[in-house]
Coordinates of C-alpha atoms in Angstrom, one line a residue:
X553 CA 0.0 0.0 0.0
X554 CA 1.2 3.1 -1.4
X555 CA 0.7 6.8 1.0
X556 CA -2.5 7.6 -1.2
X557 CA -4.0 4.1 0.0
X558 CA -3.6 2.6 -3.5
X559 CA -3.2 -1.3 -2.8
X560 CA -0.8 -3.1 -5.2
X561 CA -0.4 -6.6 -6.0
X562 CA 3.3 -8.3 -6.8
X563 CA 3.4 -11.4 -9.2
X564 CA 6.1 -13.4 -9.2
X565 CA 5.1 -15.4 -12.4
X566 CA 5.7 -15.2 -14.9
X567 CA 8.0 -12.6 -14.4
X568 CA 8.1 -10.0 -12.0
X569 CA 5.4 -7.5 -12.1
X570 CA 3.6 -5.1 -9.6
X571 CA -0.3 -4.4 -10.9
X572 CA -2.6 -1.5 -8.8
X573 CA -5.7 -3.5 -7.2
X574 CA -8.8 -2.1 -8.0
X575 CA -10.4 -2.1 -4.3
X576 CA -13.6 -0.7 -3.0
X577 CA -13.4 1.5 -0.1
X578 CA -13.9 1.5 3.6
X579 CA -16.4 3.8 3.5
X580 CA -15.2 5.8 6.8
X581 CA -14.9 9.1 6.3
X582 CA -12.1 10.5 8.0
X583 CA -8.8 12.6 7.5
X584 CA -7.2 10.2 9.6
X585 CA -3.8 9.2 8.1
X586 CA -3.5 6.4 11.0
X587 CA -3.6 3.3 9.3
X588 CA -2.2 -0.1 9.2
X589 CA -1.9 -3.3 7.0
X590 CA -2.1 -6.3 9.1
X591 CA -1.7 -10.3 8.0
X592 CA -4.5 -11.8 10.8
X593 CA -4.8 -15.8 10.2
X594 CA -4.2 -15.7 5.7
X595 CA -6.4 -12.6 5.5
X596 CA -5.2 -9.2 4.8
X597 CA -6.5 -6.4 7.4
X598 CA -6.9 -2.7 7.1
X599 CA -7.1 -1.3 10.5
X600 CA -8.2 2.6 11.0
X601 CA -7.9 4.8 13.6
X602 CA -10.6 7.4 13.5
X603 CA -12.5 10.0 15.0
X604 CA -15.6 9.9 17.2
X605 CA -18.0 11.8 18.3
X606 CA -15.8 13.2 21.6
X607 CA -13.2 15.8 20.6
X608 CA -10.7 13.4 22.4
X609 CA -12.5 10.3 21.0
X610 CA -10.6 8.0 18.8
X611 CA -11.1 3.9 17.5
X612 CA -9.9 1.5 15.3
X613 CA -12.0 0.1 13.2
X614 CA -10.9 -3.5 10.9
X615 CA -11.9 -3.8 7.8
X616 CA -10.8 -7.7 5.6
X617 CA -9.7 -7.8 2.0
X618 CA -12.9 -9.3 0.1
X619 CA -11.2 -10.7 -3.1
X620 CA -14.4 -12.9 -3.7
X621 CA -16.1 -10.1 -6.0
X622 CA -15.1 -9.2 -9.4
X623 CA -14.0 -6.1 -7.2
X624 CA -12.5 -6.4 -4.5
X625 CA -13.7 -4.6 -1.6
X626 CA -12.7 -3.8 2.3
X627 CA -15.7 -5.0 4.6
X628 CA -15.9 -4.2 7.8
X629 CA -15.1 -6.2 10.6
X630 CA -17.3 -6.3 14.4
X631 CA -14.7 -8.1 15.5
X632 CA -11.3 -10.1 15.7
X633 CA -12.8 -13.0 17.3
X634 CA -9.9 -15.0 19.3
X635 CA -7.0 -12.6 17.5
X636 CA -5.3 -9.7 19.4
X637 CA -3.5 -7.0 16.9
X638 CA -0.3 -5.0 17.9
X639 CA 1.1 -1.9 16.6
X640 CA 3.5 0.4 17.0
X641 CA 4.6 3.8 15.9
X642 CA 3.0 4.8 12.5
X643 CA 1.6 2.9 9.3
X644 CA 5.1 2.5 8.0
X645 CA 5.2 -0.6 10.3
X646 CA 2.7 -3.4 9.6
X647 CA 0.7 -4.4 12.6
X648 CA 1.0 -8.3 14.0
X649 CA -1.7 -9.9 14.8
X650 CA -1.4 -13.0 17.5
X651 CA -4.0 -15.6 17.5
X652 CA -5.4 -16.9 21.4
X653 CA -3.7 -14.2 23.1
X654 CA -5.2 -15.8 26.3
X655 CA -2.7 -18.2 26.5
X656 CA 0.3 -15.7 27.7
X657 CA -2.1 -13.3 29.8
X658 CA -3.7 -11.0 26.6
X659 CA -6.9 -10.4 25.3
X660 CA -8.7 -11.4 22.2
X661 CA -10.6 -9.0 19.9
X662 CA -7.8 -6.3 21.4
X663 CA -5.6 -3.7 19.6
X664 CA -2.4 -3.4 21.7
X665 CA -0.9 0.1 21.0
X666 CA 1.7 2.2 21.9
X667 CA 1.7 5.3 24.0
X668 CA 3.9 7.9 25.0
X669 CA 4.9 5.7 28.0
X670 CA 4.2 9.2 30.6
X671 CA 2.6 6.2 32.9
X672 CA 4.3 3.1 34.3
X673 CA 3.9 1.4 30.9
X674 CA 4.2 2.5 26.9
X675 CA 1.7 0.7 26.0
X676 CA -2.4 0.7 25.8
X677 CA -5.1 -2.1 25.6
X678 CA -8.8 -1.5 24.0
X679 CA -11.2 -3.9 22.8
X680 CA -12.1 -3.3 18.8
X681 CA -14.7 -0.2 18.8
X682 CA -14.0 0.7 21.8
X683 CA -13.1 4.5 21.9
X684 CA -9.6 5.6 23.1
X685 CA -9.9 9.3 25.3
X686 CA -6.5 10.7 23.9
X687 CA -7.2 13.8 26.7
X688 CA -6.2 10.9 28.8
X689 CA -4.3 8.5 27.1
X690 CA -1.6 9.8 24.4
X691 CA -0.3 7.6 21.6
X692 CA 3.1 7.9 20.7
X693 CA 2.4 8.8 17.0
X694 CA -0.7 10.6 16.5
X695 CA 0.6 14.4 17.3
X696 CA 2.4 16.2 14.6
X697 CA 1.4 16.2 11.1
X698 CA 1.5 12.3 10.1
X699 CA 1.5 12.9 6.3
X700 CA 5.4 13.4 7.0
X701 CA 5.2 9.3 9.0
X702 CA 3.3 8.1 5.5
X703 CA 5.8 5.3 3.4
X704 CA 4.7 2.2 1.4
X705 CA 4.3 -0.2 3.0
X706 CA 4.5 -4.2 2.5
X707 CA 2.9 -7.1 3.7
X708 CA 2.6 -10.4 2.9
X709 CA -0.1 -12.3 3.6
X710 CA -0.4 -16.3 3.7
X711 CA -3.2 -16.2 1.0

């Protein structure tokens, strides 16, 4: 995925060749350049953090590649069922998503994210939807203007 959101496909055969996807929207409205491209389980995730109703209101919201369709098309996602998704600093750096997080202490249907660390820990835990209140809680990357964090990214997905 390219800084305008254009999703590319590589071939590897029969030679090498990248090829633009045509791809349905998310339908979110939002100036929200905080995005990022996770692999969850074979299936390619876009996950969005966006505005709410609060002033200080933020959420992610996941959205799956639908290549079914003779165009392909993001739906959205209500949740992540038994998969937790991490990410870091900016969309330059694909999220990871960890299935049965339960096992080592985590939560499913969680985004793990990081935070300016001004607590005892750099790191937050919501549930998908749920709304983040950045007046309380302030992520690492989302001050500044993040058009200057934007870079292409790659992922590779197992499908």
């Amino acid at each position: 995925m390219n800084c305008a959101r254009r999703l590319f496909l590589l071939d590897l055969s029969p030679k090498l060749h990248l090829r633009q996807l045509a791809i349905d929207g998310t339908g979110v409205r939002s100036f929200s350049f905080h995005y990022f491209l996770v692999d969850c389980g074979g299936e390619l995730l876009f996950l969005h953090l966006v505005p709410t109703e609060k002033i200080a209101g933020r959420q992610f919201k996941a959205f799956r590649l639908d290549l079914s369709a003779n165009r392909a098309a993001w739906v959205k996602m209500e949740t992540l069922g038994n998969w937790a998704i991490f990410v870091g600093y900016g969309p330059q750096l694909p999220g990871l998503a960890v299935e049965n997080p339960e096992r080592w202490g985590g939560r499913s249907n969680s985004v793990y994210f990081a935070t300016n660390g001004n607590d005892d820990r750099p790191w937050g835990v919501i549930q998908l939807g749920e709304e983040i209140d950045t007046s309380k809680i302030e992520l690492r990357w989302f001050h500044g203007d993040p058009r200057q964090e934007l870079k292409t990214s790659w992922v590779y997905p197992g499908f």
